mmCIF file of C-alpha atoms in Angstrom:
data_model
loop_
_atom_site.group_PDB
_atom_site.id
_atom_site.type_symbol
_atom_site.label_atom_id
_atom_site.label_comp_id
_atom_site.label_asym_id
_atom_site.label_seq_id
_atom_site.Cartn_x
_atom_site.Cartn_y
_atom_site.Cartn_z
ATOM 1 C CA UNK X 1 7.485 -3.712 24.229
ATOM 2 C CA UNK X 2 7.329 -5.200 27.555
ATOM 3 C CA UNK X 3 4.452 -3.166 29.758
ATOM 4 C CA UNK X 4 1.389 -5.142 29.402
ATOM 5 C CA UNK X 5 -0.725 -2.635 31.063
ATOM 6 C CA UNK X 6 -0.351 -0.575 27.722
ATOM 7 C CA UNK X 7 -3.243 -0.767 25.041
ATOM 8 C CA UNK X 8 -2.304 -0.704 21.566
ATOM 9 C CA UNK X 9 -5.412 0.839 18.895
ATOM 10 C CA UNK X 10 -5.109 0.789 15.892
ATOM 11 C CA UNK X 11 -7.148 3.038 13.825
ATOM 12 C CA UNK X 12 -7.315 1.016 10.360
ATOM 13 C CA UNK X 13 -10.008 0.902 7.823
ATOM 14 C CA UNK X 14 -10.815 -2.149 5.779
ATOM 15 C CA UNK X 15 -11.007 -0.542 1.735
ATOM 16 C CA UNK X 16 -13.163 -1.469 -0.778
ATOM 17 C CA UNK X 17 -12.361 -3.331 -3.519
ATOM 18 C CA UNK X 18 -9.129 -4.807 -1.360
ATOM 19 C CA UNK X 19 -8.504 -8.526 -0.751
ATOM 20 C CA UNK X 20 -9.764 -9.629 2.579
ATOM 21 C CA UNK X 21 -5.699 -9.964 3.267
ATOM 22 C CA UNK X 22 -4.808 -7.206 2.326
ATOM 23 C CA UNK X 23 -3.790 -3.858 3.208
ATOM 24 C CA UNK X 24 -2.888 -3.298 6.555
ATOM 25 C CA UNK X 25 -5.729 -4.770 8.599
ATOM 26 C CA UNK X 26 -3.425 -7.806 9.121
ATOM 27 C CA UNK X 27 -0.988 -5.447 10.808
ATOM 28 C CA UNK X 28 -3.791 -5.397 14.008
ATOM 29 C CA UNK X 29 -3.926 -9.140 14.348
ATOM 30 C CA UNK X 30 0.015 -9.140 14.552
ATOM 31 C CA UNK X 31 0.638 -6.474 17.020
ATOM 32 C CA UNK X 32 -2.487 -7.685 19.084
ATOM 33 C CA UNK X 33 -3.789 -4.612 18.473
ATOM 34 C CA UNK X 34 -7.683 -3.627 19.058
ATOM 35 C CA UNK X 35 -8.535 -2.467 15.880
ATOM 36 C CA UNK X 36 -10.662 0.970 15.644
ATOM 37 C CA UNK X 37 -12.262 0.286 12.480
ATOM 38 C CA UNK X 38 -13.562 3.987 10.678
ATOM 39 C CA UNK X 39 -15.479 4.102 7.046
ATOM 40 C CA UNK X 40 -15.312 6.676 4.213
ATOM 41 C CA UNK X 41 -19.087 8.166 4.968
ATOM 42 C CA UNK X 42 -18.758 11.115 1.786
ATOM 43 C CA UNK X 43 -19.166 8.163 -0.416
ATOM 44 C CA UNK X 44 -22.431 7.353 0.739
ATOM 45 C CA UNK X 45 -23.336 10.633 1.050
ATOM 46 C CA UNK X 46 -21.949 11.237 -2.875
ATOM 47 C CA UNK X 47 -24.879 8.441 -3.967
ATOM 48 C CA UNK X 48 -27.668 9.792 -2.739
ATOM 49 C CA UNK X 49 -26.492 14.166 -3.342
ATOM 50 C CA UNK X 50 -23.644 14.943 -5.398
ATOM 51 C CA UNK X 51 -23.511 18.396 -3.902
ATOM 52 C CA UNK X 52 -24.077 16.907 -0.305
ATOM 53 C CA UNK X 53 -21.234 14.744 -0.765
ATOM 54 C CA UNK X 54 -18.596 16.877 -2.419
ATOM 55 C CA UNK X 55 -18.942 19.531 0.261
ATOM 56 C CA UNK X 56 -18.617 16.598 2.903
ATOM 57 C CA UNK X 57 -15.792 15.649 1.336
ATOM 58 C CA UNK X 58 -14.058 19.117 1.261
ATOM 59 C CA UNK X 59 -14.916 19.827 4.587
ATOM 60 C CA UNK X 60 -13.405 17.157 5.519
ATOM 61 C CA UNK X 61 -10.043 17.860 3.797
ATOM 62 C CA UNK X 62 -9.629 21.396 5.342
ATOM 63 C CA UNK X 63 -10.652 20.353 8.811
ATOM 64 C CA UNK X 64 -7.997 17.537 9.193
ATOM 65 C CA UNK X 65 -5.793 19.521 6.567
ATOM 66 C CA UNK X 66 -5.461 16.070 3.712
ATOM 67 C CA UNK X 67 -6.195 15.426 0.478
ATOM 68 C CA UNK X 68 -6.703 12.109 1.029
ATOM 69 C CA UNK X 69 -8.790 12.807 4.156
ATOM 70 C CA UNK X 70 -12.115 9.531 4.833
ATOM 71 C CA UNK X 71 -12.787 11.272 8.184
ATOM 72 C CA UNK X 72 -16.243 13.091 9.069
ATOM 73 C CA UNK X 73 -15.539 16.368 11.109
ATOM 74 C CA UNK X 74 -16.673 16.309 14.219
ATOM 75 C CA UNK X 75 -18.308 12.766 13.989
ATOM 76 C CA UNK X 76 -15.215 11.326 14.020
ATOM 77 C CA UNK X 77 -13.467 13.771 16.565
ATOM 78 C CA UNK X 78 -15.982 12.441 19.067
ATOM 79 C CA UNK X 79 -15.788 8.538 17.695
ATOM 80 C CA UNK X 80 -11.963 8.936 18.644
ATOM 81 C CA UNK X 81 -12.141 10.065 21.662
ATOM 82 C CA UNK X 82 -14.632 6.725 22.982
ATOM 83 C CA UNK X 83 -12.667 4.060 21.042
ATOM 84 C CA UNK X 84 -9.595 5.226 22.472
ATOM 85 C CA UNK X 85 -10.557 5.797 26.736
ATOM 86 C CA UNK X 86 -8.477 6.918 29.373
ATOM 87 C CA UNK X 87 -5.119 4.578 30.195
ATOM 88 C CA UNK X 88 -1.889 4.401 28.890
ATOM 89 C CA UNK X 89 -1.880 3.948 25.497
ATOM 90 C CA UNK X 90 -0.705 3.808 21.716
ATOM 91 C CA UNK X 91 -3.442 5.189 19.861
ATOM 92 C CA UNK X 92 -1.884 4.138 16.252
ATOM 93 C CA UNK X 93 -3.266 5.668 12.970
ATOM 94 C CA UNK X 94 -1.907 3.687 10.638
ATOM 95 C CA UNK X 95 -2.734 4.969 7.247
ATOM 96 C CA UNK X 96 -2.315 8.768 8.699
ATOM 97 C CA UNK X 97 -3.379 10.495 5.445
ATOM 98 C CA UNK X 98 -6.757 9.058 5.397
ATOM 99 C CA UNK X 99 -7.288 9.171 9.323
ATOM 100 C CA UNK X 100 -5.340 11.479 11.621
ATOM 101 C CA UNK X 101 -6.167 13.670 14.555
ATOM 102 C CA UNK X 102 -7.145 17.518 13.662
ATOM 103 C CA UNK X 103 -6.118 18.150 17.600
ATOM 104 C CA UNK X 104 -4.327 15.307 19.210
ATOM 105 C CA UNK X 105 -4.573 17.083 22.955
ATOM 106 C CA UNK X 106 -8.004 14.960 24.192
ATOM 107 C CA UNK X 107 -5.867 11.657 23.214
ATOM 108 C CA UNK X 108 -2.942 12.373 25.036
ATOM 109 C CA UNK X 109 -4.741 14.208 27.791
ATOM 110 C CA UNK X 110 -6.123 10.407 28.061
ATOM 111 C CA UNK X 111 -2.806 8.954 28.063
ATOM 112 C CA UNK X 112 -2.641 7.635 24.694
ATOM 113 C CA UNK X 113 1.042 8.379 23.030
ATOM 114 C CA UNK X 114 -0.066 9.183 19.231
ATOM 115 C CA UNK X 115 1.952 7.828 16.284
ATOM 116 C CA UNK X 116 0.949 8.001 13.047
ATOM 117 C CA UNK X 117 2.168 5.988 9.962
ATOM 118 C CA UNK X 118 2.276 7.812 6.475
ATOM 119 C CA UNK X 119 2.492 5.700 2.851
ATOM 120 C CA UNK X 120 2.197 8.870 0.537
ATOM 121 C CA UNK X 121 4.928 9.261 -2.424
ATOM 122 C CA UNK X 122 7.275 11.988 -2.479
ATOM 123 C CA UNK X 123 5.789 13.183 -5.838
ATOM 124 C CA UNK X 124 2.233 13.658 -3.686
ATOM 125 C CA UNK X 125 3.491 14.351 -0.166
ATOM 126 C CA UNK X 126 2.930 18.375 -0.183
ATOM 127 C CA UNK X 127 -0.759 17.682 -1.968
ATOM 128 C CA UNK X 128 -2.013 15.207 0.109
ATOM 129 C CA UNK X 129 -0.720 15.967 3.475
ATOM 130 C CA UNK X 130 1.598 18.929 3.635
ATOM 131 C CA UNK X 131 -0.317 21.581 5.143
ATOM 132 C CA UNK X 132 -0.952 18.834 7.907
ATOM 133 C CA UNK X 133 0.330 20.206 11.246
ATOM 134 C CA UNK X 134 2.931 17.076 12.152
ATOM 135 C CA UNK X 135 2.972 17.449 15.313
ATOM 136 C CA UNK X 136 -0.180 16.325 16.201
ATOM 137 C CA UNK X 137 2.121 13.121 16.352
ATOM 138 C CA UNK X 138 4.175 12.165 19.189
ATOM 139 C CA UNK X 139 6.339 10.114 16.372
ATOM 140 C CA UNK X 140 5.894 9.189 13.021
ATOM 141 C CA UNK X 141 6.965 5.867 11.132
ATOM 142 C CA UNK X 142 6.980 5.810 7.376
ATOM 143 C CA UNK X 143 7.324 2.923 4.589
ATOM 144 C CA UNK X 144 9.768 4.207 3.002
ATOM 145 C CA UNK X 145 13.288 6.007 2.953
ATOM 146 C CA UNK X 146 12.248 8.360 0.612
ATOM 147 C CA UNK X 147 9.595 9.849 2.226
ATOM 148 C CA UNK X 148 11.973 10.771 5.066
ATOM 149 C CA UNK X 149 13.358 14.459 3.627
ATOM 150 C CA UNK X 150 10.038 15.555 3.449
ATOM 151 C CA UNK X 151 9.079 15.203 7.272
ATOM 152 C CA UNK X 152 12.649 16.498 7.932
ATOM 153 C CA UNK X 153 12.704 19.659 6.286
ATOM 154 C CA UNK X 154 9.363 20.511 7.993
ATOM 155 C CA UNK X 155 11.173 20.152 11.083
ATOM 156 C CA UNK X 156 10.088 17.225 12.730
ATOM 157 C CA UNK X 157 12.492 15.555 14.955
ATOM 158 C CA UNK X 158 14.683 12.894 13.552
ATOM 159 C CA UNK X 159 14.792 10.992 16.218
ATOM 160 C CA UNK X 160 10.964 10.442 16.704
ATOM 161 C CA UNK X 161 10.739 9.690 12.519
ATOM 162 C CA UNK X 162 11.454 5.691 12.235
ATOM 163 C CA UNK X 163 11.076 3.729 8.907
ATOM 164 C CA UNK X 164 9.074 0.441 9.440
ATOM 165 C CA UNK X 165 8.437 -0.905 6.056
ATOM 166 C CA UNK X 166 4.684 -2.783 4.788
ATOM 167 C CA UNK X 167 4.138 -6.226 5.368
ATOM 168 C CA UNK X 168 2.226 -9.357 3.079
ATOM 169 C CA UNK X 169 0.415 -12.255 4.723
ATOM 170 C CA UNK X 170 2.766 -14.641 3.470
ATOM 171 C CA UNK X 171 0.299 -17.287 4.709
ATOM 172 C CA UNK X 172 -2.432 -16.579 2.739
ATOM 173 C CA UNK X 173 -0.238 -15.215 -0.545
ATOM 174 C CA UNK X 174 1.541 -18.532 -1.216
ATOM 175 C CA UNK X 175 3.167 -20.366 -4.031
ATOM 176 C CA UNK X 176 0.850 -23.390 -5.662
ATOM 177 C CA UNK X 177 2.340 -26.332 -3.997
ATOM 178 C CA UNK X 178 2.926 -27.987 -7.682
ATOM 179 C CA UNK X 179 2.672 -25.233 -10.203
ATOM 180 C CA UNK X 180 2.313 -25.945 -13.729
ATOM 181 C CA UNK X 181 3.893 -23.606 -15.874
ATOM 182 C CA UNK X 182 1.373 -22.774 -18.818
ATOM 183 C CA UNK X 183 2.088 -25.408 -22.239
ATOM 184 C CA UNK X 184 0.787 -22.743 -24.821
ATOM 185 C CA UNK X 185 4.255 -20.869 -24.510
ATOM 186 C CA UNK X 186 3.329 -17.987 -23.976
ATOM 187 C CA UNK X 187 4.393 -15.852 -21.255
ATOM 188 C CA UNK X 188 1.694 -14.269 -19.507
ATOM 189 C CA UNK X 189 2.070 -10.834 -17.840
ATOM 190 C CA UNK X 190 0.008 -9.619 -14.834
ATOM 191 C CA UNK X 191 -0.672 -6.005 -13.633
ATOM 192 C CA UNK X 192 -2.673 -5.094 -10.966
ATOM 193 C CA UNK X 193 -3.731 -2.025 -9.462
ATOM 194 C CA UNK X 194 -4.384 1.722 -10.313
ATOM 195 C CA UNK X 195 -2.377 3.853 -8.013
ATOM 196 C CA UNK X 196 0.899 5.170 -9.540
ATOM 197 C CA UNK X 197 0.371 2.573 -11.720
ATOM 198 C CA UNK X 198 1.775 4.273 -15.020
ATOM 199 C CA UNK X 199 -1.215 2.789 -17.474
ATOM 200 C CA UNK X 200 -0.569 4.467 -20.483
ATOM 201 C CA UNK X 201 3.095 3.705 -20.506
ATOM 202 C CA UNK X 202 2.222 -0.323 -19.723
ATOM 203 C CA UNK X 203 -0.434 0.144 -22.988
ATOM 204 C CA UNK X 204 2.320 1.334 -25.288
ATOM 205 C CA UNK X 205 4.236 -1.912 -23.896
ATOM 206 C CA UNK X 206 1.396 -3.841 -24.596
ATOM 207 C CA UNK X 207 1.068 -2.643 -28.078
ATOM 208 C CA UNK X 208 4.532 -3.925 -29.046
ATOM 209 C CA UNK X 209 3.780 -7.518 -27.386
ATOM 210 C CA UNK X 210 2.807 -10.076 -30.259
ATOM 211 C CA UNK X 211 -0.300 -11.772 -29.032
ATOM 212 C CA UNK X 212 0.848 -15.510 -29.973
ATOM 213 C CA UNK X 213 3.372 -14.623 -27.711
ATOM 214 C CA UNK X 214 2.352 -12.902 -24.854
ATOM 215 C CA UNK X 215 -0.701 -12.657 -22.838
ATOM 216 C CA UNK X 216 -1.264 -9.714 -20.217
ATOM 217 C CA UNK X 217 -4.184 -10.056 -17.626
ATOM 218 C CA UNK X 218 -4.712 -6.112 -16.363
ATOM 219 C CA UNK X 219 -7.016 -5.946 -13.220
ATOM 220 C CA UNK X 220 -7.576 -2.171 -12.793
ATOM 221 C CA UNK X 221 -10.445 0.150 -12.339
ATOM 222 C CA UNK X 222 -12.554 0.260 -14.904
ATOM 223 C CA UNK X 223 -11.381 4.097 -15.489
ATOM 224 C CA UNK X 224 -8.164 2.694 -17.022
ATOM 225 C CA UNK X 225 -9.710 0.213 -19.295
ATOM 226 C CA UNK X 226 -9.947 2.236 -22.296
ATOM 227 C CA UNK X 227 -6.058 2.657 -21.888
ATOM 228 C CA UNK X 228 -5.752 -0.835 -23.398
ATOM 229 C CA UNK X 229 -8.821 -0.923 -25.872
ATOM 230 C CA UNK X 230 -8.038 -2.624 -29.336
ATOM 231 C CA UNK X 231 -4.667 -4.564 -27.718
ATOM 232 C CA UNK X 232 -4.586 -8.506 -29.005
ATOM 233 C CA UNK X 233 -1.775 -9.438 -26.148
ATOM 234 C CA UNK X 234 -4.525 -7.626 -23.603
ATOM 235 C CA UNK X 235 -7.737 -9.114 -21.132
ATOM 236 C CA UNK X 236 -8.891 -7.357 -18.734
ATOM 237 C CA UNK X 237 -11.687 -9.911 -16.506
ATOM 238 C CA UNK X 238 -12.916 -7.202 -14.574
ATOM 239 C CA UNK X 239 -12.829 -7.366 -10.205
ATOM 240 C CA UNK X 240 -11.547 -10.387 -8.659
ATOM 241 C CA UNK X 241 -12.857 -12.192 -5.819
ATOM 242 C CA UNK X 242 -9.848 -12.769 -3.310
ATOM 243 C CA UNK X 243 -9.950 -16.487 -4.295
ATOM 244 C CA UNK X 244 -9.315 -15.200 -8.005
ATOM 245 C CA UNK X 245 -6.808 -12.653 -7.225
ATOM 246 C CA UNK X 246 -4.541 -15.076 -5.370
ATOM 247 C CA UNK X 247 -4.890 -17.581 -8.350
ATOM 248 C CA UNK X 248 -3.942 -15.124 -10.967
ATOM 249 C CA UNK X 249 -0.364 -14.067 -8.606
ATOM 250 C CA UNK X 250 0.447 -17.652 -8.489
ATOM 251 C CA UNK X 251 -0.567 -18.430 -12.240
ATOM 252 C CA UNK X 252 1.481 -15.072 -13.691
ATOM 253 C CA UNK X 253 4.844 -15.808 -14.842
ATOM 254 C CA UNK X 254 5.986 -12.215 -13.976
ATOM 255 C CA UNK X 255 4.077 -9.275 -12.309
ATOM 256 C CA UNK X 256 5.175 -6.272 -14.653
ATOM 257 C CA UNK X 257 4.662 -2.499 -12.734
ATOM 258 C CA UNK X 258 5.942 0.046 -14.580
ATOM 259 C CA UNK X 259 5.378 3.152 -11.748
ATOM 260 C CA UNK X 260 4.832 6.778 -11.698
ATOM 261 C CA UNK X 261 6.500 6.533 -8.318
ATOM 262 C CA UNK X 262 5.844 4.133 -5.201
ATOM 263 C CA UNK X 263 6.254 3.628 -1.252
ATOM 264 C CA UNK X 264 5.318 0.434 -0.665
ATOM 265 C CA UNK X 265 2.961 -1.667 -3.025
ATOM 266 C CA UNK X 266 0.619 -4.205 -1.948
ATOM 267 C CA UNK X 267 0.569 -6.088 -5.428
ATOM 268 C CA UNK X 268 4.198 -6.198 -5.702
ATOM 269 C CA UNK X 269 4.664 -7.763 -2.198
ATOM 270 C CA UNK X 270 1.492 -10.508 -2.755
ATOM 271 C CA UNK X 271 2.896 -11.141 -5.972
ATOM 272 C CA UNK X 272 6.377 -11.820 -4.616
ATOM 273 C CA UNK X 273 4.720 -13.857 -1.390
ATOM 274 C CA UNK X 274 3.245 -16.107 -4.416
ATOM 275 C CA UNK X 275 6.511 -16.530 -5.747
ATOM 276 C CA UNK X 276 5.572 -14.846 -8.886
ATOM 277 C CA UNK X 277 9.095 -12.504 -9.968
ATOM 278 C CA UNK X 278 8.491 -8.481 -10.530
ATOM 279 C CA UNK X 279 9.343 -6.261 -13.271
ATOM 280 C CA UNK X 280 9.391 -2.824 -11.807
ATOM 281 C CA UNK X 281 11.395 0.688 -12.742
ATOM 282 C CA UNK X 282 13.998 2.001 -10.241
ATOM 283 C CA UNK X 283 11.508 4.629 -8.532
ATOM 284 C CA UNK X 284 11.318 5.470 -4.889
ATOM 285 C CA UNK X 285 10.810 2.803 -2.537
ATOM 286 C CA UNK X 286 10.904 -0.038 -5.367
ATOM 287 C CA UNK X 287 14.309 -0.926 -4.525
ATOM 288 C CA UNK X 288 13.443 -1.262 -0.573
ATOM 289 C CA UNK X 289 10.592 -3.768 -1.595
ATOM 290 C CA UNK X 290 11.888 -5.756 -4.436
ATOM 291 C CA UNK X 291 15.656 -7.504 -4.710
ATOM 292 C CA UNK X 292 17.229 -7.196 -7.907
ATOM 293 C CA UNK X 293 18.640 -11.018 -7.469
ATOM 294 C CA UNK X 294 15.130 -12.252 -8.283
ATOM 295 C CA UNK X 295 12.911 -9.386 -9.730
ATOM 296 C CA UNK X 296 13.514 -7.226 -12.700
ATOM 297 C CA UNK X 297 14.275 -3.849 -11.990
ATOM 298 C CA UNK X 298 14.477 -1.127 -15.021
ATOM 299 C CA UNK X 299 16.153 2.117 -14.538
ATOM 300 C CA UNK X 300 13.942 3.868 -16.776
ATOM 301 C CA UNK X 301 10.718 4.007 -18.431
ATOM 302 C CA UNK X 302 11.452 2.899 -22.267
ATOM 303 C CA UNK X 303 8.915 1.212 -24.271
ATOM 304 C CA UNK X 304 11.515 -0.222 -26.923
ATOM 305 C CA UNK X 305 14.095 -1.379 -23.405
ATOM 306 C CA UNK X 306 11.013 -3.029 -21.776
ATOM 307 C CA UNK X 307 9.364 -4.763 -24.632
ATOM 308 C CA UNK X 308 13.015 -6.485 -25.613
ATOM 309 C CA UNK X 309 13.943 -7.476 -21.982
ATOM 310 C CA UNK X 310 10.437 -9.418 -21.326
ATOM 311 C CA UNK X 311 11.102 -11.234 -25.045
ATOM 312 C CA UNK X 312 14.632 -11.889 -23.310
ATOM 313 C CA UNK X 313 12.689 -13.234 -20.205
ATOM 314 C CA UNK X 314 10.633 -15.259 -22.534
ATOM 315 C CA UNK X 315 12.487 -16.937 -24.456
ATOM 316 C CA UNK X 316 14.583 -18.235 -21.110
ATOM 317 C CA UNK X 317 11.296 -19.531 -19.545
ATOM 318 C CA UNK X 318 13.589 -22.189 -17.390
ATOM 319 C CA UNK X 319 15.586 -19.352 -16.034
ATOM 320 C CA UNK X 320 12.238 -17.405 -15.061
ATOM 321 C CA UNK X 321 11.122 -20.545 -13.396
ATOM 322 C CA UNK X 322 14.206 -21.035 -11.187
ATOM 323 C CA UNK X 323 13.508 -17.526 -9.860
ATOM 324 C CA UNK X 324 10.276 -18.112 -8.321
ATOM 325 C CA UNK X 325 11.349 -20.002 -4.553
ATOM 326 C CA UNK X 326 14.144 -17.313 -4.213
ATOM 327 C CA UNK X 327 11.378 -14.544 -4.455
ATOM 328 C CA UNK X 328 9.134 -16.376 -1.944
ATOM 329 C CA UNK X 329 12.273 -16.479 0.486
ATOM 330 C CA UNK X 330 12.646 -12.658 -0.290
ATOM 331 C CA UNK X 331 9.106 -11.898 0.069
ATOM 332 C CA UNK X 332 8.736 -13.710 3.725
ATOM 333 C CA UNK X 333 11.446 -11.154 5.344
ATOM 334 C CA UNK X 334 7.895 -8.884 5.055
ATOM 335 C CA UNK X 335 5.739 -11.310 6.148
ATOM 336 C CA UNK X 336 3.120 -9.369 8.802
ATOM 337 C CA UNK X 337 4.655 -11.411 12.548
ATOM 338 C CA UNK X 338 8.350 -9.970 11.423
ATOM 339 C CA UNK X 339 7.529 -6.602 10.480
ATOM 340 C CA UNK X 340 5.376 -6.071 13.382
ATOM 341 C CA UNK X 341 8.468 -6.364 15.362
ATOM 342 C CA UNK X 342 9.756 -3.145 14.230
ATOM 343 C CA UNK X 343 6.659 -1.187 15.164
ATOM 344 C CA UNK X 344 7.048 -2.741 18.601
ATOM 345 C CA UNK X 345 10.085 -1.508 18.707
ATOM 346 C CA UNK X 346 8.833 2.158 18.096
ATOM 347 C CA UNK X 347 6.278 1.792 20.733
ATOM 348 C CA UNK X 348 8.920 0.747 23.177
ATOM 349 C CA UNK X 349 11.342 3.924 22.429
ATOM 350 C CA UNK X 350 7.507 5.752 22.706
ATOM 351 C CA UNK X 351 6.408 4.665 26.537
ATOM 352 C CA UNK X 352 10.504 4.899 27.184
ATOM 353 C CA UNK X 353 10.806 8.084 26.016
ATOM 354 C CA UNK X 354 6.891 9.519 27.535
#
């Protein structure tokens, strides 16, 4: 993108519960973007009336047509229209299904070109965002290549429909400089996350996994905890501060992710940018994300296949250990400065194409 009389804004929110890195706030500070930061306000709402806040919430959903929907109608019709003034533009939502237009005419009539960037799964595409009316956005980039049919056979043009895939702050995810690997012998699992994360499958794992040799660390909402109640091989610490959550990637030998499907995933990515290999099933944008020359990917989901290929992984521990620079080299190809260069690239076609 060359015109430096354009503005880029991105319309990002910073979620709760995330590491200060990440998500896709980072995004911003590599495109030079201004960011146009919005909150969840039902939430708030929810604490104080339950009734107040699930109708907020609903009303919400049906005016901007999404499930997944953290904007306040009318509130936030008017807050987008003064972060984003009159000049030529990019107004950029980048996590569409939680923040998109309901009418994107007062933006463009201010000059702004709208794109929007979507992260759903193909198994919750039509319920989160598919009575959404798509062109609201002047083009549309997506994480993933399997997201692609959907906005296809709803006829949006192909040639305004781009992939540009997630990114990781490889600077702050980073390998120890001298890890240790643990002298008890075990090898210790991580998981981390809740969405798509397939919980009850990973506690039937779990189950089969000897405690003398195995430990698995899950970090998940507290929802999922009873999932794993009564497991030896199992702790469960509870919320991380970010300092924590970066320790435990670089201490795991092996992120394991077994997933009900997946677009991009931030844990998998931080994991990798630690150097810390993945053990993830064959499911939508998995293979995009993570290289089978350094990560463990699983065609299906079978509790007897899985438990026997992470005793074959431990009982090669040298093998594991060699993997762990390879992933790092893998994981900085999505580092945040080189993957902004493809949404650059979508603005360009954008203003060239106005």
């Amino acid at each position: 993108m060359t015109d430096s009389d354009v503005s880029i804004y991105a319309i990002v929110t910073k979620p709760a519960g995330f590491s200060r890195r990440s998500g896709l706030f980072p995004l911003t500070e590599s495109l030079g973007a201004r960011p146009c930061l919005y909150r969840k306000w039902w939430p708030r709402v929810l604490r104080v009336s339950w009734r107040a806040g699930h109708i907020l919430r609903v009303w919400g959903q049906r005016w901007y047509h999404s499930e997944w929907n953290a904007l306040v109608p009318i509130l936030h019709d008017v807050w987008l229209r003064q972060v984003i003034p009159g000049g030529r533009s990019i107004a950029h939502f980048l996590f569409a299904e939680f923040a998109a237009p309901r009418n994107a005419a007062p933006l463009r009539r201010r000059g702004a070109i709208v794109v929007g960037t979507f992260h759903a799964s193909v198994r919750r595409q039509e319920q989160v965002h598919g009575s959404y009316p798509l062109e609201n956005f002047d083009w549309i980039t997506v994480v993933s290549k399997s997201q692609l049919s959907f906005f296809t056979s709803r006829g949006y043009p192909e040639e305004r429909l781009r992939v540009t895939y997630h990114g990781v702050d490889t600077d702050y995810f980073r390998p120890l400089p001298e890890r240790v690997p643990s002298s008890d012998k075990r090898l210790h699992l991580l998981l981390v996350g809740s969405t798509e994360r397939d919980h009850p499958f990973m506690a039937s794992v779990c189950r089969k996994l000897p405690a003398k040799d195995f430990e698995v660390t899950i970090l998940t909402s507290k929802g999922q905890h009873g999932q794993y109640a009564g497991i030896d091989s199992v702790r469960m610490p509870g919320h991380l501060a970010d300092e924590g959550l970066l320790r435990a990637y670089q201490k795991a030998d092996i992120l394991v992710m077994p997933m009900l499907d997946c677009t991009a995933n931030n844990a998998i990515l931080e994991a990798m940018a630690c150097g810390t290999p993945v053990m993830a099933n064959r499911v939508g944008g998995i293979p995009e994300y993570v290289s089978e020359e350094c990560n463990f990917l699983i065609e299906d989901k079978n509790v007897d296949d899985w438990v026997a290929r992470l005793d074959a992984i431990r009982c090669d521990p040298g093998s594991l250990e060699s993997l762990r620079p390879r992933v790092r080299s893998w994981a900085e190809r999505f580092a945040w400065p080189v993957v902004a260069e493809s949404f650059r690239e979508v603005y360009s076609e954008a203003l060239t194409n106005d």
